[in-house]
Short mmCIF file of C-alpha atoms in Angstrom, two decimals:
data_model
loop_
_atom_site.label_atom_id
_atom_site.label_comp_id
_atom_site.label_asym_id
_atom_site.label_seq_id
_atom_site.Cartn_x
_atom_site.Cartn_y
_atom_site.Cartn_z
CA UNK A 1 33.73 41.63 -36.75
CA UNK A 2 32.08 44.24 -34.44
CA UNK A 3 30.67 46.01 -37.46
CA UNK A 4 29.21 42.55 -38.46
CA UNK A 5 27.88 42.04 -35.31
CA UNK A 6 25.94 45.77 -35.63
CA UNK A 7 24.49 44.67 -38.76
CA UNK A 8 23.28 41.13 -37.97
CA UNK A 9 21.89 43.25 -35.31
CA UNK A 10 20.09 46.10 -37.14
CA UNK A 11 18.66 43.46 -39.89
CA UNK A 12 18.52 40.71 -37.29
CA UNK A 13 13.93 41.38 -37.19
CA UNK A 14 13.33 42.19 -40.79
CA UNK A 15 14.91 39.12 -41.67
CA UNK A 16 13.72 37.06 -39.01
CA UNK A 17 9.85 37.84 -39.79
CA UNK A 18 10.46 37.50 -43.63
CA UNK A 19 11.73 34.06 -42.68
CA UNK A 20 8.75 33.15 -40.69
CA UNK A 21 6.22 35.19 -43.21
CA UNK A 22 7.42 33.32 -45.90
CA UNK A 23 8.30 29.29 -44.55
CA UNK A 24 5.73 29.47 -41.33
CA UNK A 25 7.57 27.93 -39.40
CA UNK A 26 9.00 30.50 -36.18
CA UNK A 27 11.31 27.29 -35.24
CA UNK A 28 12.42 27.40 -38.87
CA UNK A 29 13.41 31.40 -39.25
CA UNK A 30 15.26 30.85 -35.86
CA UNK A 31 17.43 28.38 -36.93
CA UNK A 32 17.99 29.83 -40.51
CA UNK A 33 18.78 32.96 -39.24
CA UNK A 34 21.36 31.52 -36.78
CA UNK A 35 22.99 29.61 -39.70
CA UNK A 36 22.76 32.31 -42.22
CA UNK A 37 24.70 35.12 -38.83
CA UNK A 38 27.04 31.85 -38.86
CA UNK A 39 28.00 32.11 -42.75
CA UNK A 40 28.45 35.97 -41.94
CA UNK A 41 31.18 36.45 -40.05
CA UNK A 42 33.77 34.42 -42.14
CA UNK A 43 32.24 35.46 -45.33
CA UNK A 44 32.16 39.46 -44.33
CA UNK A 45 35.20 39.15 -42.37
CA UNK A 46 37.51 40.93 -45.42
CA UNK A 47 34.46 43.18 -46.71
CA UNK A 48 29.94 43.42 -45.46
CA UNK A 49 28.27 43.52 -48.43
CA UNK A 50 26.46 46.27 -49.63
CA UNK A 51 22.95 44.65 -47.67
CA UNK A 52 23.64 43.23 -45.05
CA UNK A 53 19.63 42.44 -44.68
CA UNK A 54 19.20 41.17 -48.33
CA UNK A 55 22.02 38.68 -48.33
CA UNK A 56 21.09 37.13 -44.77
CA UNK A 57 17.84 37.06 -46.15
CA UNK A 58 18.97 34.93 -48.97
CA UNK A 59 21.49 32.39 -47.24
CA UNK A 60 18.95 32.16 -44.79
CA UNK A 61 16.27 30.91 -47.34
CA UNK A 62 19.02 28.51 -49.14
CA UNK A 63 19.54 27.54 -45.74
CA UNK A 64 16.04 26.33 -44.96
CA UNK A 65 15.74 25.43 -48.58
CA UNK A 66 17.88 22.85 -48.78
CA UNK A 67 16.31 19.59 -47.43
CA UNK A 68 19.46 17.91 -46.14
CA UNK A 69 20.64 20.91 -44.11
CA UNK A 70 16.47 20.71 -42.67
CA UNK A 71 17.23 17.99 -41.47
CA UNK A 72 21.17 18.73 -39.88
CA UNK A 73 18.96 22.01 -38.04
CA UNK A 74 16.41 20.38 -36.86
CA UNK A 75 18.18 17.61 -35.42
CA UNK A 76 20.62 20.30 -34.96
CA UNK A 77 23.81 18.52 -35.53
CA UNK A 78 27.03 18.89 -33.88
CA UNK A 79 29.32 18.03 -37.46
CA UNK A 80 27.23 20.71 -39.91
CA UNK A 81 29.71 20.70 -43.14
CA UNK A 82 30.82 25.13 -42.73
CA UNK A 83 27.85 27.01 -44.77
CA UNK A 84 28.95 27.92 -48.56
CA UNK A 85 29.32 31.49 -48.91
CA UNK A 86 26.60 33.49 -51.14
CA UNK A 87 27.72 33.90 -55.08
CA UNK A 88 28.26 36.77 -56.39
CA UNK A 89 24.64 35.33 -58.48
CA UNK A 90 23.19 34.98 -54.70
CA UNK A 91 23.78 39.00 -54.37
CA UNK A 92 22.66 39.94 -57.63
CA UNK A 93 19.39 37.54 -56.80
CA UNK A 94 18.99 39.61 -52.99
CA UNK A 95 19.65 42.93 -55.03
CA UNK A 96 16.50 42.22 -57.27
CA UNK A 97 14.42 40.58 -53.95
CA UNK A 98 14.33 43.07 -51.37
CA UNK A 99 13.75 41.23 -48.08
CA UNK A 100 10.04 42.28 -47.38
CA UNK A 101 8.99 44.14 -44.73
CA UNK A 102 6.82 41.32 -42.86
CA UNK A 103 7.76 42.54 -38.86
CA UNK A 104 4.03 44.10 -38.22
CA UNK A 105 2.63 40.65 -39.18
CA UNK A 106 5.31 38.60 -37.28
CA UNK A 107 4.18 41.10 -34.35
CA UNK A 108 0.49 39.96 -33.87
CA UNK A 109 2.05 36.82 -34.35
CA UNK A 110 3.93 36.22 -31.58
CA UNK A 111 0.85 38.34 -29.91
CA UNK A 112 -2.43 36.60 -31.42
CA UNK A 113 -4.50 35.86 -27.96
CA UNK A 114 -5.16 32.27 -28.63
CA UNK A 115 -1.33 31.95 -27.05
CA UNK A 116 -1.35 32.49 -23.49
CA UNK A 117 -0.80 35.93 -21.75
CA UNK A 118 2.59 35.32 -20.03
CA UNK A 119 4.13 33.91 -22.99
CA UNK A 120 3.36 36.58 -25.37
CA UNK A 121 5.84 39.85 -24.33
CA UNK A 122 8.26 36.69 -23.70
CA UNK A 123 8.20 35.50 -27.50
CA UNK A 124 8.01 38.50 -29.16
CA UNK A 125 10.96 39.20 -27.01
CA UNK A 126 12.74 35.97 -28.14
CA UNK A 127 11.57 35.95 -32.33
CA UNK A 128 11.44 40.00 -32.62
CA UNK A 129 13.98 41.68 -30.48
CA UNK A 130 16.15 38.11 -30.43
CA UNK A 131 16.98 38.56 -26.80
CA UNK A 132 18.14 34.47 -25.60
CA UNK A 133 15.76 32.66 -23.11
CA UNK A 134 18.63 33.23 -20.60
CA UNK A 135 18.03 36.97 -20.77
CA UNK A 136 14.47 36.81 -20.74
CA UNK A 137 14.39 34.35 -17.91
CA UNK A 138 16.61 36.63 -15.99
CA UNK A 139 13.67 39.46 -16.60
CA UNK A 140 11.04 37.46 -16.18
CA UNK A 141 11.92 36.00 -12.87
CA UNK A 142 11.80 32.36 -14.12
CA UNK A 143 14.09 29.71 -14.31
CA UNK A 144 15.44 29.10 -17.73
CA UNK A 145 14.10 25.35 -18.52
CA UNK A 146 10.24 27.49 -17.45
CA UNK A 147 10.78 29.93 -19.85
CA UNK A 148 12.28 27.51 -22.22
CA UNK A 149 8.90 25.76 -22.19
CA UNK A 150 6.69 28.82 -22.32
CA UNK A 151 8.04 29.80 -25.69
CA UNK A 152 8.13 26.16 -26.53
CA UNK A 153 4.77 26.02 -25.86
CA UNK A 154 3.64 29.82 -27.89
CA UNK A 155 5.42 28.51 -30.87
CA UNK A 156 3.93 24.45 -30.69
CA UNK A 157 0.29 26.18 -30.33
CA UNK A 158 1.17 28.85 -33.07
CA UNK A 159 2.41 25.77 -35.66
CA UNK A 160 -0.76 23.32 -35.19
CA UNK A 161 -3.48 25.39 -34.06
CA UNK A 162 -2.92 27.19 -38.03
CA UNK A 163 -2.34 30.76 -36.32
CA UNK A 164 -2.12 32.59 -39.50
CA UNK A 165 1.43 34.62 -40.42
CA UNK A 166 -1.14 37.52 -41.22
CA UNK A 167 -1.66 40.87 -40.51
CA UNK A 168 -5.41 40.55 -39.24
CA UNK A 169 -8.46 42.78 -41.52
CA UNK A 170 -9.45 45.97 -40.18
CA UNK A 171 -12.80 44.35 -38.29
CA UNK A 172 -10.15 42.69 -35.46
CA UNK A 173 -8.43 45.02 -34.83
CA UNK A 174 -9.31 46.74 -31.75
CA UNK A 175 -9.23 42.85 -30.23
CA UNK A 176 -5.83 42.24 -31.48
CA UNK A 177 -4.13 45.19 -31.65
CA UNK A 178 -5.41 45.61 -27.85
CA UNK A 179 -3.41 42.40 -27.65
CA UNK A 180 -0.04 43.78 -29.29
CA UNK A 181 0.08 46.62 -26.72
CA UNK A 182 -1.22 44.85 -24.00
CA UNK A 183 2.21 42.68 -24.56
CA UNK A 184 4.54 45.64 -25.47
CA UNK A 185 3.40 47.58 -22.17
CA UNK A 186 4.06 43.99 -19.85
CA UNK A 187 7.64 44.11 -22.08
CA UNK A 188 8.03 47.41 -21.22
CA UNK A 189 6.93 46.39 -17.13
CA UNK A 190 9.42 44.46 -17.37
CA UNK A 191 12.43 45.92 -18.35
CA UNK A 192 11.44 49.32 -16.54
CA UNK A 193 11.58 46.72 -13.39
CA UNK A 194 14.66 45.38 -14.26
CA UNK A 195 16.71 48.41 -14.46
CA UNK A 196 16.61 49.03 -11.14
CA UNK A 197 17.43 45.35 -10.43
CA UNK A 198 20.28 44.88 -13.23
CA UNK A 199 23.06 46.90 -14.42
CA UNK A 200 22.22 45.34 -17.36
CA UNK A 201 18.99 46.60 -17.10
CA UNK A 202 19.17 48.99 -20.31
CA UNK A 203 19.97 46.85 -23.54
CA UNK A 204 16.52 45.12 -21.98
CA UNK A 205 14.76 48.19 -22.04
CA UNK A 206 16.09 49.53 -25.55
CA UNK A 207 15.14 46.40 -27.38
CA UNK A 208 11.40 47.33 -25.76
CA UNK A 209 12.41 50.72 -26.79
CA UNK A 210 12.95 49.71 -30.51
CA UNK A 211 10.30 47.84 -30.84
CA UNK A 212 7.17 50.17 -29.21
CA UNK A 213 9.18 52.58 -32.41
CA UNK A 214 8.89 50.10 -34.94
CA UNK A 215 5.70 49.35 -34.49
CA UNK A 216 4.37 53.44 -34.97
CA UNK A 217 6.25 53.40 -37.56
CA UNK A 218 4.87 51.06 -39.25
CA UNK A 219 1.23 51.94 -38.14
CA UNK A 220 1.29 55.59 -37.99
CA UNK A 221 -1.94 56.05 -37.74
CA UNK A 222 -3.26 54.55 -34.36
CA UNK A 223 -3.29 56.98 -31.62
CA UNK A 224 -2.77 54.51 -29.05
CA UNK A 225 0.18 53.18 -30.62
CA UNK A 226 1.89 56.66 -30.31
CA UNK A 227 0.72 56.98 -27.14
CA UNK A 228 2.54 53.59 -26.31
CA UNK A 229 6.14 54.69 -27.63
CA UNK A 230 5.73 58.58 -26.67
CA UNK A 231 5.44 56.64 -23.31
CA UNK A 232 8.90 54.29 -23.50
CA UNK A 233 10.80 57.04 -24.12
CA UNK A 234 9.47 60.04 -21.68
CA UNK A 235 9.80 56.83 -18.83
CA UNK A 236 13.64 55.94 -20.33
CA UNK A 237 14.30 59.46 -20.51
CA UNK A 238 14.26 59.02 -16.38
CA UNK A 239 16.68 56.39 -16.26
CA UNK A 240 20.00 58.02 -15.24
CA UNK A 241 18.31 59.94 -12.85
CA UNK A 242 17.14 56.73 -11.16
CA UNK A 243 19.14 54.73 -9.38
CA UNK A 244 22.07 57.30 -7.37
CA UNK A 245 25.63 57.24 -6.18
CA UNK A 246 25.43 53.99 -4.21
CA UNK A 247 22.82 51.74 -6.06
CA UNK A 248 19.76 53.79 -4.72
CA UNK A 249 16.32 54.38 -5.90
CA UNK A 250 15.62 57.73 -6.34
CA UNK A 251 11.77 58.48 -6.64
CA UNK A 252 10.81 60.70 -9.57
CA UNK A 253 10.25 64.19 -7.51
CA UNK A 254 13.39 64.16 -5.62
CA UNK A 255 15.19 63.11 -9.18
CA UNK A 256 18.31 65.69 -10.46
CA UNK A 257 16.62 67.02 -14.20
CA UNK A 258 19.87 67.60 -16.14
CA UNK A 259 20.46 63.99 -15.93
CA UNK A 260 17.08 63.86 -17.94
CA UNK A 261 17.16 63.01 -21.97
CA UNK A 262 16.51 65.70 -23.54
CA UNK A 263 16.96 63.37 -26.61
CA UNK A 264 14.36 61.07 -25.93
CA UNK A 265 11.68 63.36 -24.00
CA UNK A 266 11.51 65.41 -27.68
CA UNK A 267 10.85 62.35 -29.80
CA UNK A 268 8.05 61.46 -26.66
CA UNK A 269 6.66 64.62 -26.97
CA UNK A 270 6.51 64.49 -31.04
CA UNK A 271 4.87 61.01 -30.98
CA UNK A 272 1.53 62.00 -28.28
CA UNK A 273 1.07 64.94 -30.73
CA UNK A 274 0.36 63.26 -33.66
CA UNK A 275 -1.67 61.11 -31.42
CA UNK A 276 -3.68 63.77 -30.06
CA UNK A 277 -4.05 65.25 -33.46
CA UNK A 278 -6.15 61.60 -34.09
CA UNK A 279 -8.28 62.65 -31.47
CA UNK A 280 -8.83 59.07 -30.43
CA UNK A 281 -7.98 59.36 -27.00
CA UNK A 282 -7.09 56.00 -24.85
CA UNK A 283 -4.96 54.71 -21.40
CA UNK A 284 -1.25 54.68 -23.07
CA UNK A 285 -1.76 58.03 -24.04
CA UNK A 286 -3.06 59.66 -20.91
CA UNK A 287 -0.32 57.87 -18.92
CA UNK A 288 1.71 59.12 -21.94
CA UNK A 289 0.41 62.24 -21.31
CA UNK A 290 1.31 61.91 -17.59
CA UNK A 291 5.29 61.01 -17.88
CA UNK A 292 5.01 64.30 -19.91
CA UNK A 293 4.14 66.62 -17.13
CA UNK A 294 5.98 65.43 -14.71
CA UNK A 295 8.93 65.63 -17.00
CA UNK A 296 7.51 69.38 -17.70
CA UNK A 297 9.39 70.22 -14.62
CA UNK A 298 12.45 69.89 -16.01
CA UNK A 299 11.76 73.38 -17.60
CA UNK A 300 9.39 74.96 -15.34
CA UNK A 301 10.63 73.63 -12.24
CA UNK A 302 7.46 72.68 -10.73
CA UNK A 303 5.84 69.34 -11.12
CA UNK A 304 2.09 70.27 -11.97
CA UNK A 305 0.29 68.08 -9.46
CA UNK A 306 -3.07 69.36 -9.83
CA UNK A 307 -2.20 68.39 -14.11
CA UNK A 308 -1.03 65.31 -13.33
CA UNK A 309 -4.19 64.95 -10.84
CA UNK A 310 -7.19 65.45 -13.61
CA UNK A 311 -5.46 62.93 -16.08
CA UNK A 312 -5.22 60.18 -13.62
CA UNK A 313 -8.81 61.33 -12.55
CA UNK A 314 -9.31 60.90 -17.09
CA UNK A 315 -7.20 57.37 -16.46
CA UNK A 316 -9.16 55.65 -13.68
CA UNK A 317 -12.54 56.33 -15.66
CA UNK A 318 -10.17 54.21 -19.34
CA UNK A 319 -8.28 51.49 -16.40
CA UNK A 320 -9.99 50.98 -13.20
CA UNK A 321 -7.57 49.39 -11.76
CA UNK A 322 -5.47 48.63 -8.56
CA UNK A 323 -2.49 50.39 -10.07
CA UNK A 324 -4.05 53.28 -11.24
CA UNK A 325 -5.74 54.30 -7.86
CA UNK A 326 -2.87 53.71 -5.89
CA UNK A 327 -1.34 55.75 -8.33
CA UNK A 328 -3.75 58.45 -8.01
CA UNK A 329 -4.23 58.72 -4.50
CA UNK A 330 0.16 59.82 -4.35
CA UNK A 331 -1.64 62.38 -6.81
CA UNK A 332 -3.98 62.84 -4.42
CA UNK A 333 -1.91 63.13 -1.72
CA UNK A 334 0.66 65.98 -3.68
CA UNK A 335 -2.26 68.10 -4.96
CA UNK A 336 -4.56 68.35 -1.82
CA UNK A 337 -2.46 67.23 0.77
CA UNK A 338 -1.67 64.41 2.87
CA UNK A 339 -4.68 63.61 4.14
CA UNK A 340 -6.89 63.74 1.31
CA UNK A 341 -4.28 61.35 -0.17
CA UNK A 342 -4.51 58.59 2.69
CA UNK A 343 -8.10 58.66 2.18
CA UNK A 344 -8.17 58.37 -1.22
CA UNK A 345 -5.73 55.30 -0.66
CA UNK A 346 -8.39 54.02 1.61
CA UNK A 347 -11.08 54.69 -1.08
CA UNK A 348 -10.33 51.85 -3.42
CA UNK A 349 -12.52 49.00 -3.91
CA UNK A 350 -9.59 45.88 -3.06
CA UNK A 351 -7.53 47.72 -0.51
CA UNK A 352 -7.38 43.91 1.49
CA UNK A 353 -6.07 42.08 -1.61
CA UNK A 354 -3.39 45.75 -2.02
CA UNK A 355 -1.75 44.82 1.37
CA UNK A 356 0.97 42.67 0.09
CA UNK A 357 1.89 44.90 -3.11
CA UNK A 358 4.07 46.66 -2.26
CA UNK A 359 3.58 50.16 -3.53
CA UNK A 360 0.44 50.04 -1.82
CA UNK A 361 2.51 50.24 1.28
CA UNK A 362 5.12 52.54 -0.16
CA UNK A 363 2.54 54.96 -0.88
CA UNK A 364 1.01 54.50 2.63
CA UNK A 365 3.75 55.01 4.19
CA UNK A 366 5.32 58.25 2.62
CA UNK A 367 1.42 59.63 2.42
CA UNK A 368 1.63 59.01 6.57
CA UNK A 369 4.66 59.40 6.93
CA UNK A 370 3.72 63.42 5.44
CA UNK A 371 0.87 63.51 6.97
CA UNK A 372 2.65 63.32 10.10
CA UNK A 373 1.47 59.34 11.14
CA UNK A 374 4.61 58.39 11.71
CA UNK A 375 4.23 55.12 13.43
CA UNK A 376 1.98 54.35 10.68
CA UNK A 377 4.30 54.77 8.04
CA UNK A 378 7.49 52.61 10.09
CA UNK A 379 4.83 50.17 9.71
CA UNK A 380 4.12 50.42 5.79
CA UNK A 381 7.94 50.33 5.27
CA UNK A 382 8.89 47.82 7.52
CA UNK A 383 5.54 46.03 5.02
CA UNK A 384 6.87 46.63 2.45
CA UNK A 385 10.40 46.11 2.50
CA UNK A 386 9.25 42.41 3.96
CA UNK A 387 8.13 41.87 0.53
CA UNK A 388 10.99 41.39 -0.93
CA UNK A 389 11.95 45.00 -3.10
CA UNK A 390 14.50 44.71 -5.39
CA UNK A 391 17.95 45.93 -4.25
CA UNK A 392 17.06 49.52 -5.47
CA UNK A 393 14.13 50.20 -3.75
CA UNK A 394 15.41 48.48 -1.13
CA UNK A 395 18.07 51.10 0.42
CA UNK A 396 15.42 53.45 -0.53
CA UNK A 397 12.66 52.28 1.46
CA UNK A 398 15.63 51.54 4.13
CA UNK A 399 16.57 55.17 4.16
CA UNK A 400 13.02 56.77 4.25
CA UNK A 401 12.54 54.54 7.80
CA UNK A 402 15.60 55.18 8.46
CA UNK A 403 14.88 58.88 8.22
CA UNK A 404 11.88 58.80 9.94
CA UNK A 405 13.13 57.11 13.57
CA UNK A 406 15.50 60.12 13.50
CA UNK A 407 12.35 62.52 13.14
CA UNK A 408 13.82 63.56 10.11
CA UNK B 1 -7.11 23.14 -42.23
CA UNK B 2 -9.33 21.67 -40.30
CA UNK B 3 -10.93 22.37 -37.23
CA UNK B 4 -13.60 21.07 -34.12
CA UNK B 5 -15.91 23.37 -32.83
CA UNK B 6 -16.98 22.32 -29.72
CA UNK B 7 -20.15 23.83 -28.53
CA UNK B 8 -20.35 23.18 -24.07
CA UNK B 9 -23.36 24.86 -22.46
CA UNK B 10 -24.86 24.66 -19.13
CA UNK B 11 -26.91 21.27 -18.49
CA UNK B 12 -29.92 23.34 -17.24
CA UNK B 13 -29.92 25.78 -20.28
CA UNK B 14 -33.15 25.03 -21.90
CA UNK B 15 -35.06 24.32 -18.40
CA UNK B 16 -37.93 26.48 -16.86
CA UNK B 17 -40.67 27.79 -18.72
CA UNK B 18 -39.10 29.96 -21.78
CA UNK B 19 -36.24 27.02 -22.42
CA UNK B 20 -38.39 25.74 -25.43
CA UNK B 21 -38.85 28.60 -27.47
CA UNK B 22 -34.99 29.36 -26.84
CA UNK B 23 -34.18 25.56 -27.66
CA UNK B 24 -35.95 26.35 -30.98
CA UNK B 25 -34.43 29.81 -31.35
CA UNK B 26 -31.18 28.57 -30.78
CA UNK B 27 -31.96 25.84 -33.41
CA UNK B 28 -32.89 27.76 -36.28
CA UNK B 29 -30.40 29.56 -35.63
CA UNK B 30 -27.99 26.61 -35.96
CA UNK B 31 -29.68 25.48 -39.68
CA UNK B 32 -28.86 29.16 -40.63
CA UNK B 33 -24.92 29.17 -40.33
CA UNK B 34 -24.84 25.27 -40.74
CA UNK B 35 -27.09 25.72 -44.50
CA UNK B 36 -24.58 28.20 -45.04
CA UNK B 37 -21.48 26.77 -44.33
CA UNK B 38 -22.10 23.40 -46.21
CA UNK B 39 -23.51 25.52 -49.48
CA UNK B 40 -19.65 27.38 -49.22
CA UNK B 41 -17.84 23.92 -48.93
CA UNK B 42 -16.60 24.92 -45.62
CA UNK B 43 -18.90 23.10 -43.11
CA UNK B 44 -17.84 18.82 -43.09
CA UNK B 45 -20.00 17.69 -40.63
CA UNK B 46 -21.69 18.52 -37.45
CA UNK B 47 -24.44 18.40 -35.42
CA UNK B 48 -26.56 19.14 -31.84
CA UNK B 49 -26.11 16.11 -29.46
CA UNK B 50 -29.18 15.00 -27.57
CA UNK B 51 -29.22 16.13 -23.49
CA UNK B 52 -26.91 13.87 -21.12
CA UNK B 53 -29.17 12.21 -19.39
CA UNK B 54 -29.05 10.08 -22.67
CA UNK B 55 -25.22 9.51 -22.28
CA UNK B 56 -24.02 5.92 -21.39
CA UNK B 57 -19.99 6.18 -20.83
CA UNK B 58 -17.74 3.20 -21.75
CA UNK B 59 -14.88 2.91 -18.98
CA UNK B 60 -11.99 0.94 -19.26
CA UNK B 61 -10.02 0.41 -16.01
CA UNK B 62 -7.82 -2.78 -15.27
CA UNK B 63 -8.15 -4.10 -19.29
CA UNK B 64 -12.15 -4.50 -18.29
CA UNK B 65 -15.19 -2.29 -19.98
CA UNK B 66 -17.65 -1.72 -17.48
CA UNK B 67 -20.85 0.01 -19.52
CA UNK B 68 -22.16 3.10 -17.26
CA UNK B 69 -25.67 5.44 -17.35
CA UNK B 70 -24.64 9.17 -17.80
CA UNK B 71 -21.94 11.53 -18.75
CA UNK B 72 -18.22 10.85 -18.62
CA UNK B 73 -17.52 13.16 -16.47
CA UNK B 74 -20.83 14.80 -14.02
CA UNK B 75 -20.33 19.06 -15.05
CA UNK B 76 -22.28 21.59 -15.05
CA UNK B 77 -21.57 21.39 -18.37
CA UNK B 78 -21.86 19.62 -21.38
CA UNK B 79 -20.74 19.44 -24.96
CA UNK B 80 -24.39 20.20 -26.23
CA UNK B 81 -22.53 19.46 -29.76
CA UNK B 82 -19.76 20.61 -33.03
CA UNK B 83 -19.40 21.33 -36.36
CA UNK B 84 -16.21 20.28 -38.52
CA UNK B 85 -14.95 23.25 -41.24
CA UNK B 86 -12.20 23.35 -42.89
CA UNK B 87 -10.56 26.70 -42.79
CA UNK B 88 -6.65 28.50 -44.13
CA UNK B 89 -6.12 29.09 -40.19
CA UNK B 90 -7.28 29.41 -37.03
CA UNK B 91 -8.17 33.26 -37.91
CA UNK B 92 -10.95 31.91 -39.87
CA UNK B 93 -11.71 28.87 -37.57
CA UNK B 94 -12.22 31.48 -34.92
CA UNK B 95 -14.20 33.83 -36.92
CA UNK B 96 -17.06 30.84 -37.28
CA UNK B 97 -16.65 29.80 -33.85
CA UNK B 98 -18.61 33.40 -32.78
CA UNK B 99 -20.73 33.12 -35.49
CA UNK B 100 -22.18 29.76 -33.59
CA UNK B 101 -25.38 30.89 -32.14
CA UNK B 102 -25.63 30.52 -28.15
CA UNK B 103 -26.73 31.48 -25.10
CA UNK B 104 -25.25 33.52 -23.05
CA UNK B 105 -22.53 31.79 -21.06
CA UNK B 106 -21.88 28.90 -23.41
CA UNK B 107 -18.26 27.96 -24.61
CA UNK B 108 -17.04 27.29 -27.71
CA UNK B 109 -13.69 25.61 -28.28
CA UNK B 110 -12.01 25.64 -30.99
CA UNK B 111 -9.56 22.54 -31.78
CA UNK B 112 -7.79 21.79 -35.64
CA UNK B 113 -7.85 18.33 -36.24
CA UNK B 114 -5.28 15.30 -36.80
CA UNK B 115 -5.54 14.71 -40.50
CA UNK B 116 -3.66 12.32 -41.97
#
């Protein structure tokens, strides 16, 4: 049965995408797939089919097109008759008609610019990766009913406004692909944060890893797609080193490189190489290069801060936002000394708005501490702690504050 | 699917010295686009609306209907005109909405029609 679960997970994205493209209705596609899975658990008890995806596709299609069942599915009747197992004929047909690969279409639908920005990441993870509403609500720090409403509203908009189930034409790619990449970035940021909060963060990140890899496989000539896939792999490679035994966050420069995952680093490097050969740089490629530079400490023993600062300077040109500015100031602090770092931090234009932002306070605290300005450092650590950090980061900040107080 | 493309522009969009010139320019571009869309069978209907100063509103309150001078709400923007088009999907509708001639600051809202 564990095998059946694995086979279903592996087939999921492809089958749901094919169903959605055929049925032009996300709800119906999800329902039909769920029904086919329920049928599979019984039918596969003795022996799993040779091609589980094709089996699920055939059975789900039949369920979706059966008019009686369609109503039953819609009304979620609890007294549904048990699903009929597919006949040998069905399996033969399945062999004749491979599951069409519509995953790219589905991703473009879920990330359509006509869908609210804050709904796209959740919808994509729900429909393409099959994450539950409950799981998404936890990851996005929302109440489950609110998350359900957000997803339901997005699905309804897709159906009622006539969002097409198509991969957009080439000329529309700059805008449409940007929306897809931004969505995946949000999804990954969520997964990354999540890892620090919850022990079960890893499966969530696993889905984003899978999704970004899938996109890279489907669009191998888009450098930013490859850049994002590399970025996610580089960041994930450090996951085993991000928390210490006590559950406290470990800062990047203090992480034990022996815990970093060489397999993911190698895949990330290959993706980034391929992106570089396409000679169209972009923010995700630069970000990935920054992560890659940090990872080079695994080989050389030192972090190349001067290189990292140059990369941040480049990133700031294409992505002049607060996050980049604060991270760049940290790099300045490492490459040119804490005083220079603090100067860079205070040169950020809309600094007043940053005071309520945890990474800003944490960066200021660390720079002040290194510059010997202990009182200001303590003040910034306290400000950071007041901004409700995740448990792992709270522990980290508390320790830093304690070290400061003891004059260490 | 049928969509209505609603053009919202600033009430004072065509005020000022060169207002008339700007208006004539936009109108001629509308004629060209509408001509093309009608010829290809995409456009069902459409029109520019006269200025907001010509608007009269009937309000219903407590079962009583009263006639008022002016638009339904005093806003800086008003509905300047609309197209109704019949296209396969939202992307096709958005592609046409993008082509509507507008002044800077104008918004075009795309809404599917309820078709019985």
